[in-house]
Short mmCIF file of C-alpha atoms in Angstrom, two decimals:
data_model
loop_
_atom_site.label_atom_id
_atom_site.label_comp_id
_atom_site.label_asym_id
_atom_site.label_seq_id
_atom_site.Cartn_x
_atom_site.Cartn_y
_atom_site.Cartn_z
CA MET X 1 0.00 0.00 0.00
CA LEU X 2 -1.21 11.69 -3.95
CA PRO X 3 -0.31 14.90 -5.77
CA HIS X 4 -1.20 18.22 -4.19
CA PHE X 5 -3.31 16.28 -1.69
CA TYR X 6 -6.39 16.40 -3.86
CA MET X 7 -7.95 16.62 -7.30
CA GLY X 8 -8.04 20.40 -7.42
CA ARG X 9 -5.22 22.80 -8.06
CA PRO X 10 -2.75 23.39 -5.24
CA THR X 11 -3.45 26.24 -2.90
CA PRO X 12 -1.15 29.26 -3.16
CA ASP X 13 0.82 28.26 -0.06
CA ALA X 14 0.96 24.57 -0.94
CA VAL X 15 3.95 24.74 -3.25
CA ALA X 16 6.63 27.18 -4.15
CA PRO X 17 5.90 29.79 -6.85
CA ALA X 18 6.32 28.59 -10.42
CA PRO X 19 9.94 28.85 -11.48
CA THR X 20 11.01 31.09 -14.33
CA PRO X 21 11.82 29.33 -17.63
CA ALA X 22 15.55 29.59 -16.92
CA ALA X 23 15.09 27.87 -13.57
CA ALA X 24 12.54 25.30 -14.74
CA ILE X 25 15.04 22.54 -15.55
CA PRO X 26 17.01 22.79 -12.27
CA ALA X 27 13.72 22.93 -10.35
CA ALA X 28 12.48 19.81 -12.12
CA ARG X 29 15.73 18.02 -11.33
CA ALA X 30 15.42 19.04 -7.69
CA HIS X 31 11.89 17.63 -7.56
CA ARG X 32 13.08 14.36 -9.10
CA ALA X 33 15.86 14.17 -6.52
CA HIS X 34 13.33 14.71 -3.75
CA GLU X 35 11.11 11.97 -5.17
CA TRP X 36 13.91 9.41 -5.29
CA LEU X 37 15.14 10.37 -1.82
CA LEU X 38 11.66 9.82 -0.41
CA ILE X 39 11.12 6.53 -2.23
CA GLY X 40 14.59 5.30 -1.26
CA SER X 41 13.89 6.13 2.37
CA GLY X 42 10.71 4.08 2.15
CA VAL X 43 12.66 1.11 0.80
CA VAL X 44 15.14 1.37 3.69
CA ALA X 45 12.23 1.47 6.14
CA ALA X 46 10.62 -1.57 4.51
CA ALA X 47 13.93 -3.44 4.70
CA GLN X 48 13.30 -3.65 8.45
CA VAL X 49 10.51 -6.11 7.69
CA GLY X 50 12.72 -8.22 5.42
CA LYS X 51 15.67 -8.33 7.80
CA ALA X 52 13.54 -9.87 10.55
CA ILE X 53 12.19 -12.54 8.22
CA ILE X 54 15.63 -13.75 7.15
CA SER X 55 17.28 -13.31 10.56
CA ILE X 56 14.88 -15.24 12.77
CA PRO X 57 16.66 -18.64 12.47
CA LEU X 58 19.95 -17.10 13.62
CA ILE X 59 18.25 -15.04 16.34
CA ARG X 60 16.51 -18.13 17.71
CA SER X 61 19.81 -19.96 17.84
CA ASP X 62 21.70 -17.06 19.43
CA LEU X 63 19.13 -16.00 22.04
CA ALA X 64 17.38 -19.37 22.50
CA ILE X 65 13.89 -17.98 21.96
CA GLY X 66 10.76 -19.92 21.15
CA LEU X 67 8.82 -19.96 17.91
CA ASP X 68 5.96 -17.82 19.27
CA LEU X 69 8.23 -15.00 20.40
CA ALA X 70 10.17 -15.22 17.15
CA GLY X 71 6.91 -14.86 15.25
CA LEU X 72 6.00 -11.82 17.35
CA MET X 73 9.31 -10.18 16.46
CA VAL X 74 8.58 -10.68 12.78
CA ALA X 75 5.00 -9.45 13.20
CA THR X 76 5.85 -6.42 15.37
CA PHE X 77 5.22 -3.94 12.57
CA ALA X 78 2.01 -5.62 11.51
CA THR X 79 0.81 -5.61 15.12
CA LEU X 80 1.49 -1.90 15.54
CA GLY X 81 -0.11 -1.11 12.21
CA ALA X 82 -3.18 -3.23 12.86
CA PHE X 83 -3.92 -1.43 16.12
CA PHE X 84 -2.58 2.06 15.56
CA GLY X 85 -2.18 2.63 11.81
CA PHE X 86 -5.27 4.80 11.40
CA GLY X 87 -4.60 6.93 14.46
CA ALA X 88 -0.96 7.26 13.46
CA GLY X 89 -2.06 8.92 10.23
CA VAL X 90 -3.83 11.60 12.25
CA VAL X 91 -0.77 12.05 14.49
CA VAL X 92 1.44 12.51 11.42
CA ARG X 93 -0.83 15.29 10.28
CA GLN X 94 -0.62 16.98 13.68
CA ILE X 95 3.16 16.96 14.03
CA GLY X 96 3.85 17.61 10.35
CA VAL X 97 4.93 15.21 7.64
CA ARG X 98 8.52 16.44 7.49
CA ARG X 99 9.08 16.09 11.23
CA SER X 100 7.38 12.71 11.20
CA LEU X 101 9.56 11.47 8.34
CA ILE X 102 12.88 12.62 9.78
CA GLY X 103 11.98 11.49 13.29
CA GLY X 104 10.76 8.15 11.97
CA MET X 105 14.02 7.37 10.19
CA ALA X 106 15.94 8.42 13.31
CA ALA X 107 13.84 5.99 15.37
CA VAL X 108 14.56 3.21 12.86
CA ALA X 109 18.30 3.87 13.22
CA LEU X 110 18.13 3.93 17.03
CA GLY X 111 16.05 0.76 17.13
CA ASN X 112 18.61 -1.03 14.98
CA LEU X 113 21.47 0.09 17.21
CA ALA X 114 19.62 -1.11 20.30
CA GLY X 115 18.74 -4.39 18.61
CA ALA X 116 22.31 -5.05 17.51
CA ALA X 117 23.45 -4.80 21.13
CA ALA X 118 20.45 -6.64 22.62
CA PRO X 119 21.58 -9.10 25.33
CA ASN X 120 18.25 -10.92 25.44
CA GLU X 121 14.94 -11.34 23.65
CA LEU X 122 13.05 -8.70 25.65
CA VAL X 123 15.50 -5.94 24.74
CA LEU X 124 15.38 -7.05 21.11
CA LEU X 125 11.58 -6.96 21.14
CA ALA X 126 11.63 -3.46 22.64
CA ALA X 127 14.08 -2.41 19.91
CA ARG X 128 11.71 -3.81 17.29
CA ILE X 129 8.89 -1.72 18.74
CA ILE X 130 11.05 1.41 18.45
CA GLU X 131 11.79 0.48 14.84
CA GLY X 132 8.08 -0.06 14.22
CA ILE X 133 7.16 3.38 15.53
CA GLY X 134 9.76 4.92 13.25
CA PHE X 135 8.61 2.72 10.37
CA PHE X 136 5.09 4.10 10.50
CA GLY X 137 6.22 7.64 11.16
CA ALA X 138 8.17 7.51 7.90
CA LEU X 139 5.80 5.49 5.74
CA LEU X 140 2.72 7.52 6.57
CA ALA X 141 4.58 10.76 5.89
CA ILE X 142 6.24 9.87 2.59
CA PRO X 143 3.08 9.55 0.43
CA SER X 144 1.75 12.82 1.82
CA MET X 145 5.03 14.56 1.04
CA LEU X 146 5.06 13.11 -2.46
CA ALA X 147 1.53 14.45 -2.80
CA ALA X 148 2.78 17.97 -2.36
CA ILE X 149 5.75 17.88 -4.73
CA VAL X 150 4.72 15.65 -7.64
CA THR X 151 3.04 17.36 -10.57
CA GLY X 152 -0.34 16.12 -11.73
CA GLU X 153 0.83 14.53 -14.96
CA ARG X 154 3.41 12.38 -13.15
CA ARG X 155 1.58 11.64 -9.95
CA ASP X 156 0.14 8.21 -10.79
CA PHE X 157 3.47 6.87 -12.02
CA VAL X 158 5.38 8.17 -9.00
CA MET X 159 2.81 6.80 -6.57
CA ALA X 160 2.92 3.42 -8.31
CA VAL X 161 6.72 3.38 -8.01
CA TRP X 162 6.35 4.35 -4.36
CA SER X 163 3.96 1.46 -3.73
CA SER X 164 6.78 -1.00 -4.55
CA TYR X 165 8.69 -0.02 -1.40
CA MET X 166 7.66 -3.13 0.55
CA PRO X 167 8.67 -5.89 -1.92
CA ALA X 168 11.78 -3.90 -2.83
CA GLY X 169 12.83 -3.57 0.81
CA ILE X 170 12.21 -7.24 1.60
CA MET X 171 13.98 -8.33 -1.59
CA LEU X 172 16.99 -6.17 -0.70
CA MET X 173 17.49 -8.10 2.54
CA LEU X 174 17.32 -11.46 0.77
CA PHE X 175 20.58 -10.69 -1.05
CA PHE X 176 22.58 -10.37 2.18
CA LEU X 177 24.82 -13.33 2.96
CA LEU X 178 23.47 -13.52 6.48
CA PRO X 179 25.37 -16.64 7.64
CA LEU X 180 28.63 -14.85 6.82
CA ILE X 181 27.95 -11.48 8.44
CA GLY X 182 25.61 -12.46 11.29
CA TRP X 183 22.31 -10.91 12.27
CA ARG X 184 23.83 -8.28 14.57
CA ASN X 185 25.98 -6.89 11.77
CA LEU X 186 22.89 -6.82 9.56
CA TRP X 187 21.17 -4.70 12.23
CA LEU X 188 24.16 -2.35 12.28
CA ALA X 189 24.10 -2.04 8.49
CA ASN X 190 20.43 -1.11 8.63
CA ALA X 191 21.16 1.43 11.36
CA GLY X 192 23.73 3.06 9.11
CA ALA X 193 21.36 3.14 6.13
CA ALA X 194 18.52 4.63 8.19
CA ALA X 195 20.84 7.23 9.75
CA ALA X 196 22.09 8.24 6.29
CA CYS X 197 18.50 8.66 5.09
CA CYS X 198 17.70 10.69 8.20
CA LEU X 199 20.62 13.05 7.56
CA LEU X 200 19.79 13.46 3.86
CA LEU X 201 16.14 14.11 4.65
CA ALA X 202 17.05 16.71 7.27
CA LEU X 203 19.21 18.47 4.68
CA ARG X 204 17.19 17.98 1.50
CA ALA X 205 13.57 17.10 2.26
CA PRO X 206 11.23 19.89 1.10
CA VAL X 207 9.50 22.07 3.67
CA LEU X 208 5.74 21.93 3.23
CA THR X 209 3.12 24.39 4.41
CA THR X 210 0.03 22.65 3.08
CA MET X 211 -1.13 21.29 6.40
CA THR X 212 -1.89 23.12 9.61
CA ARG X 213 -2.14 21.70 13.07
CA GLU X 214 -5.61 21.13 14.41
CA PRO X 215 -6.83 20.97 18.01
CA ALA X 216 -6.41 17.54 19.55
CA GLY X 217 -10.19 17.29 19.83
CA ARG X 218 -10.46 17.01 16.07
CA PHE X 219 -8.74 13.60 16.05
CA LEU X 220 -11.98 11.66 16.46
CA THR X 221 -13.83 13.96 14.08
CA GLU X 222 -11.24 13.38 11.38
CA ILE X 223 -11.24 9.62 11.92
CA ALA X 224 -15.03 9.52 11.75
CA SER X 225 -15.12 11.53 8.52
CA VAL X 226 -12.75 9.09 6.81
CA VAL X 227 -14.45 5.95 8.12
CA ARG X 228 -17.87 7.21 7.00
CA HIS X 229 -16.59 7.82 3.48
CA PRO X 230 -17.52 4.72 1.40
CA ARG X 231 -14.69 5.21 -1.08
CA CYS X 232 -12.06 5.24 1.68
CA VAL X 233 -13.52 2.09 3.19
CA VAL X 234 -13.56 0.19 -0.10
CA LEU X 235 -9.96 1.17 -0.85
CA ALA X 236 -9.05 -0.14 2.59
CA VAL X 237 -10.86 -3.42 1.91
CA ALA X 238 -8.99 -3.79 -1.37
CA PHE X 239 -5.67 -3.18 0.38
CA PHE X 240 -6.57 -5.73 3.04
CA ALA X 241 -7.26 -8.35 0.39
CA TYR X 242 -4.03 -7.60 -1.46
CA SER X 243 -1.89 -7.77 1.69
CA CYS X 244 -3.58 -10.98 2.79
CA GLN X 245 -2.65 -12.60 -0.50
CA ILE X 246 0.90 -11.34 -0.95
CA PHE X 247 2.02 -12.10 2.61
CA SER X 248 0.35 -15.49 2.67
CA LEU X 249 2.17 -16.45 -0.51
CA ALA X 250 5.46 -14.77 0.39
CA PHE X 251 5.62 -16.58 3.73
CA ALA X 252 4.44 -19.94 2.40
CA LEU X 253 6.65 -20.04 -0.70
CA PRO X 254 10.01 -20.71 1.06
CA GLN X 255 8.39 -23.41 3.18
CA LEU X 256 6.86 -25.07 0.13
CA LEU X 257 10.12 -25.02 -1.80
CA THR X 258 12.23 -26.43 1.04
CA SER X 259 9.93 -28.87 2.83
CA VAL X 260 7.82 -30.14 -0.06
CA HIS X 261 10.11 -29.84 -3.07
CA GLY X 262 13.47 -30.31 -1.32
CA VAL X 263 15.02 -27.13 -2.73
CA SER X 264 18.20 -25.93 -1.00
CA LEU X 265 18.08 -22.88 1.25
CA GLY X 266 20.34 -20.91 -1.08
CA LEU X 267 18.23 -21.57 -4.15
CA THR X 268 15.05 -20.93 -2.16
CA GLY X 269 16.34 -17.51 -1.16
CA LEU X 270 17.24 -16.69 -4.75
CA LEU X 271 13.85 -17.82 -6.10
CA SER X 272 12.03 -15.87 -3.38
CA ALA X 273 14.04 -12.74 -4.21
CA LEU X 274 13.24 -13.09 -7.91
CA VAL X 275 9.53 -13.52 -7.14
CA LEU X 276 9.55 -10.34 -5.04
CA ALA X 277 11.43 -8.54 -7.83
CA VAL X 278 8.60 -9.44 -10.22
CA SER X 279 6.13 -8.16 -7.63
CA ALA X 280 7.97 -4.83 -7.45
CA ALA X 281 7.94 -4.66 -11.26
CA GLY X 282 4.17 -5.10 -11.13
CA HIS X 283 3.89 -2.06 -8.88
CA VAL X 284 5.86 0.04 -11.35
CA ALA X 285 3.86 -1.36 -14.28
CA SER X 286 0.73 -0.05 -12.60
CA GLY X 287 2.07 3.48 -12.94
CA ILE X 288 2.87 2.94 -16.61
CA LEU X 289 -0.65 1.67 -17.24
CA LEU X 290 -2.19 4.58 -15.36
CA ARG X 291 -0.15 7.05 -17.42
CA ALA X 292 -1.37 5.27 -20.55
CA GLY X 293 -4.97 5.91 -19.51
CA VAL X 294 -5.93 2.53 -18.04
CA PRO X 295 -8.62 3.19 -15.40
CA ILE X 296 -7.68 2.81 -11.76
CA TRP X 297 -10.56 0.43 -11.11
CA LEU X 298 -9.34 -1.88 -13.88
CA ASN X 299 -5.84 -2.06 -12.38
CA VAL X 300 -7.33 -3.02 -9.02
CA ALA X 301 -9.93 -5.47 -10.31
CA ALA X 302 -7.55 -7.24 -12.72
CA SER X 303 -4.98 -7.91 -10.02
CA PHE X 304 -6.95 -10.45 -8.00
CA GLY X 305 -7.74 -13.06 -10.64
CA PRO X 306 -4.08 -14.12 -11.04
CA PHE X 307 -3.84 -14.56 -7.27
CA ALA X 308 -6.57 -17.20 -7.38
CA VAL X 309 -5.03 -18.96 -10.39
CA SER X 310 -1.53 -18.98 -8.90
CA ALA X 311 -2.83 -20.34 -5.58
CA PHE X 312 -4.50 -23.21 -7.41
CA VAL X 313 -1.30 -24.05 -9.32
CA ILE X 314 0.95 -23.80 -6.26
CA TYR X 315 -1.16 -25.66 -3.72
CA ALA X 316 -3.50 -27.97 -5.59
CA GLY X 317 -1.02 -30.13 -7.50
CA ALA X 318 2.62 -31.17 -7.44
CA PRO X 319 4.36 -29.08 -10.10
CA PRO X 320 8.17 -28.86 -10.19
CA PRO X 321 9.83 -26.00 -8.29
CA PRO X 322 10.35 -23.78 -11.38
CA ILE X 323 6.62 -23.93 -12.10
CA VAL X 324 5.82 -23.09 -8.48
CA ALA X 325 8.14 -20.08 -8.59
CA LEU X 326 6.75 -18.99 -11.96
CA ALA X 327 3.15 -19.21 -10.73
CA ALA X 328 4.06 -17.22 -7.63
CA ALA X 329 5.85 -14.60 -9.73
CA LEU X 330 2.90 -14.21 -12.08
CA GLY X 331 0.45 -13.97 -9.20
CA LEU X 332 2.47 -11.40 -7.29
CA GLY X 333 3.55 -9.56 -10.43
CA ILE X 334 0.07 -9.01 -11.84
CA GLY X 335 -1.28 -8.63 -8.32
CA GLY X 336 1.22 -5.81 -7.88
CA LEU X 337 -0.98 -3.64 -10.08
CA ALA X 338 -3.32 -3.11 -7.13
CA PRO X 339 -1.23 -1.10 -4.62
CA GLY X 340 -0.09 1.52 -7.11
CA ALA X 341 -3.66 2.09 -8.26
CA ILE X 342 -4.94 2.21 -4.67
CA TYR X 343 -2.34 4.80 -3.69
CA ALA X 344 -3.24 6.83 -6.78
CA ALA X 345 -6.91 6.75 -5.80
CA ALA X 346 -6.34 7.68 -2.15
CA PRO X 347 -6.17 11.50 -2.49
CA ARG X 348 -9.23 11.46 -4.74
CA ALA X 349 -11.18 9.33 -2.30
CA ALA X 350 -10.22 11.40 0.75
CA PRO X 351 -13.08 13.54 2.09
CA SER X 352 -10.85 16.64 2.05
CA PRO X 353 -7.28 17.59 1.11
CA GLN X 354 -6.33 17.63 4.79
CA SER X 355 -7.65 14.08 5.26
CA VAL X 356 -5.13 12.43 2.94
CA PRO X 357 -2.74 11.28 5.72
CA SER X 358 -5.67 9.85 7.68
CA THR X 359 -6.95 8.09 4.57
CA ILE X 360 -3.51 6.58 4.02
CA GLY X 361 -3.47 5.61 7.70
CA LEU X 362 -6.74 3.72 7.24
CA MET X 363 -5.30 1.94 4.20
CA GLN X 364 -2.13 1.12 6.13
CA GLN X 365 -4.13 -0.30 9.00
CA ALA X 366 -6.15 -2.45 6.60
CA SER X 367 -2.92 -3.56 4.94
CA ASN X 368 -1.49 -4.68 8.26
CA LEU X 369 -4.67 -6.53 9.16
CA GLY X 370 -4.23 -8.30 5.83
CA GLN X 371 -0.65 -9.15 6.78
CA PHE X 372 -1.98 -10.67 9.99
CA ALA X 373 -4.54 -12.75 8.13
CA GLY X 374 -2.09 -13.86 5.44
CA THR X 375 0.78 -14.78 7.73
CA ALA X 376 -1.56 -16.48 10.21
CA ARG X 377 -2.80 -18.68 7.38
CA ALA X 378 0.78 -19.48 6.37
CA ARG X 379 1.72 -20.32 9.97
CA ARG X 380 -1.30 -22.61 10.33
CA MET X 381 -0.22 -24.45 7.22
CA GLY X 382 3.31 -24.72 8.61
CA ARG X 383 2.07 -26.31 11.85
CA THR X 384 0.09 -29.07 10.16
CA PRO X 385 1.68 -32.54 10.40
CA ARG X 386 2.50 -32.47 6.73
CA LEU X 387 1.95 -30.16 3.82
CA ASP X 388 1.17 -32.60 1.04
CA HIS X 389 0.07 -31.33 -2.37
CA ARG X 390 -1.22 -34.76 -3.25
CA ALA X 391 -3.59 -34.61 -0.30
CA GLY X 392 -5.42 -31.92 -2.20
CA ASP X 393 -5.48 -29.18 0.41
CA ARG X 394 -7.45 -26.61 -1.51
CA ARG X 395 -8.17 -24.26 1.34
CA PRO X 396 -5.67 -21.67 0.07
CA ASP X 397 -7.64 -21.61 -3.18
CA ARG X 398 -10.77 -20.76 -1.26
CA VAL X 399 -8.88 -18.02 0.58
CA ALA X 400 -7.75 -16.63 -2.77
CA GLY X 401 -11.29 -16.71 -4.08
CA ALA X 402 -12.60 -15.00 -0.97
CA CYS X 403 -10.01 -12.23 -1.24
CA ARG X 404 -10.89 -11.80 -4.87
CA GLY X 405 -14.54 -11.47 -3.94
CA LEU X 406 -13.77 -8.93 -1.25
CA CYS X 407 -12.52 -6.57 -3.92
CA ALA X 408 -15.57 -6.79 -6.14
CA PRO X 409 -16.74 -3.38 -4.84
CA ALA X 410 -13.45 -1.79 -5.89
CA ARG X 411 -14.84 -0.93 -9.28
CA ALA X 412 -17.75 0.94 -7.76
CA CYS X 413 -15.41 2.70 -5.34
CA SER X 414 -13.11 3.74 -8.13
CA ASP X 415 -15.77 5.00 -10.49
CA ARG X 416 -14.11 7.60 -12.67
CA ARG X 417 -16.51 10.33 -11.60
CA ARG X 418 -16.76 9.60 -7.89
CA CYS X 419 -13.28 8.50 -6.89
CA CYS X 420 -10.70 8.57 -9.62
CA GLY X 421 -11.58 11.56 -11.67
CA ALA X 422 -12.37 11.76 -15.32
CA GLY X 423 -10.29 9.67 -17.55
CA THR X 424 -9.14 7.24 -14.92
#
C-alpha cells in the first residue's frame, strides 16, 4: 500500500511559486531528486521487515527464543499497524509530515542500534517496537510529502513506483549473505542506512506548508469523517485483500520449496528474491498503465484473478519448483498492479485535502490486518503434520477466491466520476 493532496489545483501556499523558464530545468531536477530520496527512504524502512524474516533462524539460535516470540518479532510492525495505523495517520498530520519522516528514520536507526546490542529477547523486542514506531512515522509521511511535490501529470506513475517499497525492501534483505555477516551486523548495516537517510532528509527534504495543526479534539472527528466515506472504506478493503494474498504467498513459498520440493536454502532464497522482484515490477507497471490511460478500477480489479489462479497451481497439485516459482511470480507480479492504483486513488477518495494522511493511515491499518490474516494462514499451514500437495489441500484456493470477492466493490469505489476523476 497523492499529488497536491487532492484533485483540485494546489493552494497558493501549498507549493513554491512557479519557477522562471531559466530555472525550470534545475527545479524539475530538484523535484526528481526529492522523489527518489523519499522513495529510497521508504525502501530502507521496509527493509526492516525483510531483515527480521531472514534473521529469525539465527536469532533463535543465538538467544534461544521460542517460535511464538520469534513470530512476534517478525509481526511487530504488523501488530502496531493493525492497532494504531489509522490513528498514526492523524498524528502525522498533527506533528507535520517532514518532522514525522525525519523522526521516523531516526527511530529506525536507534532501534537497529539497540537491537544489535540486545543481550536478550526482551531488549530485542523493545528495539523492534522502536523500529516499528519509526517505520510508521516515515511510511505515513512519505506519500503525503510526495503528494505535495509531484506534478499532476506524473503523480500516478510516481505513486505506483512508491507502492513498490515493501517488496523492494524485503527483496533487498534477501541478497545479504546472512550466515557470513551475522544478524547483529545486519542490524548495524540497517542502522547506518537509516541514519544516512535521516541526515539526507534533514538536509534535503522539502518544507511543506500545506497542512496546519488542528486541536487535539479534532482527532476523532477526522477519523469519523474518513471511516464514513464509502470510497475510503472500499480502498481499505482492497488493500486488506491484497496484503492478505501477498504475505500469505510470500511466507508460504520458502516453506513449500524447502519442505515439499526439497530445494536448498540458497536456491530458495534466490527464487524468493526473484519472485519479489517481479512483484515490485508489477507495482511500477501499474504506474505505466495509469499514465497510458488505463482506469484505476481496472488495475485493481484485474490484479486479484491471477492470485486465485496462482494459488491453485501452487497448492493444488505437485508441479516442479520452477513452475511453483513462476506461478508465484505471475500472481504477485500481476497482483502488484493493485497497490499503485490504490495509492493513486487515495487522495481522490479522501473527504478533504487535509484528510489524505488519515486516509492513508486507514489503508495502512487495513494492509497490516491483511498481513496478519495472510501470515496467520501461512503459519497454520506450517504447523500441520505435513503439507502434502497430493492430499489436495485446496483451502488456500478458497482463501484466494474469498479475497478476490472482497474486492468486487473496488470498481464501484473507483468509479471515474466519484473516486478517480475523469479519464481514470
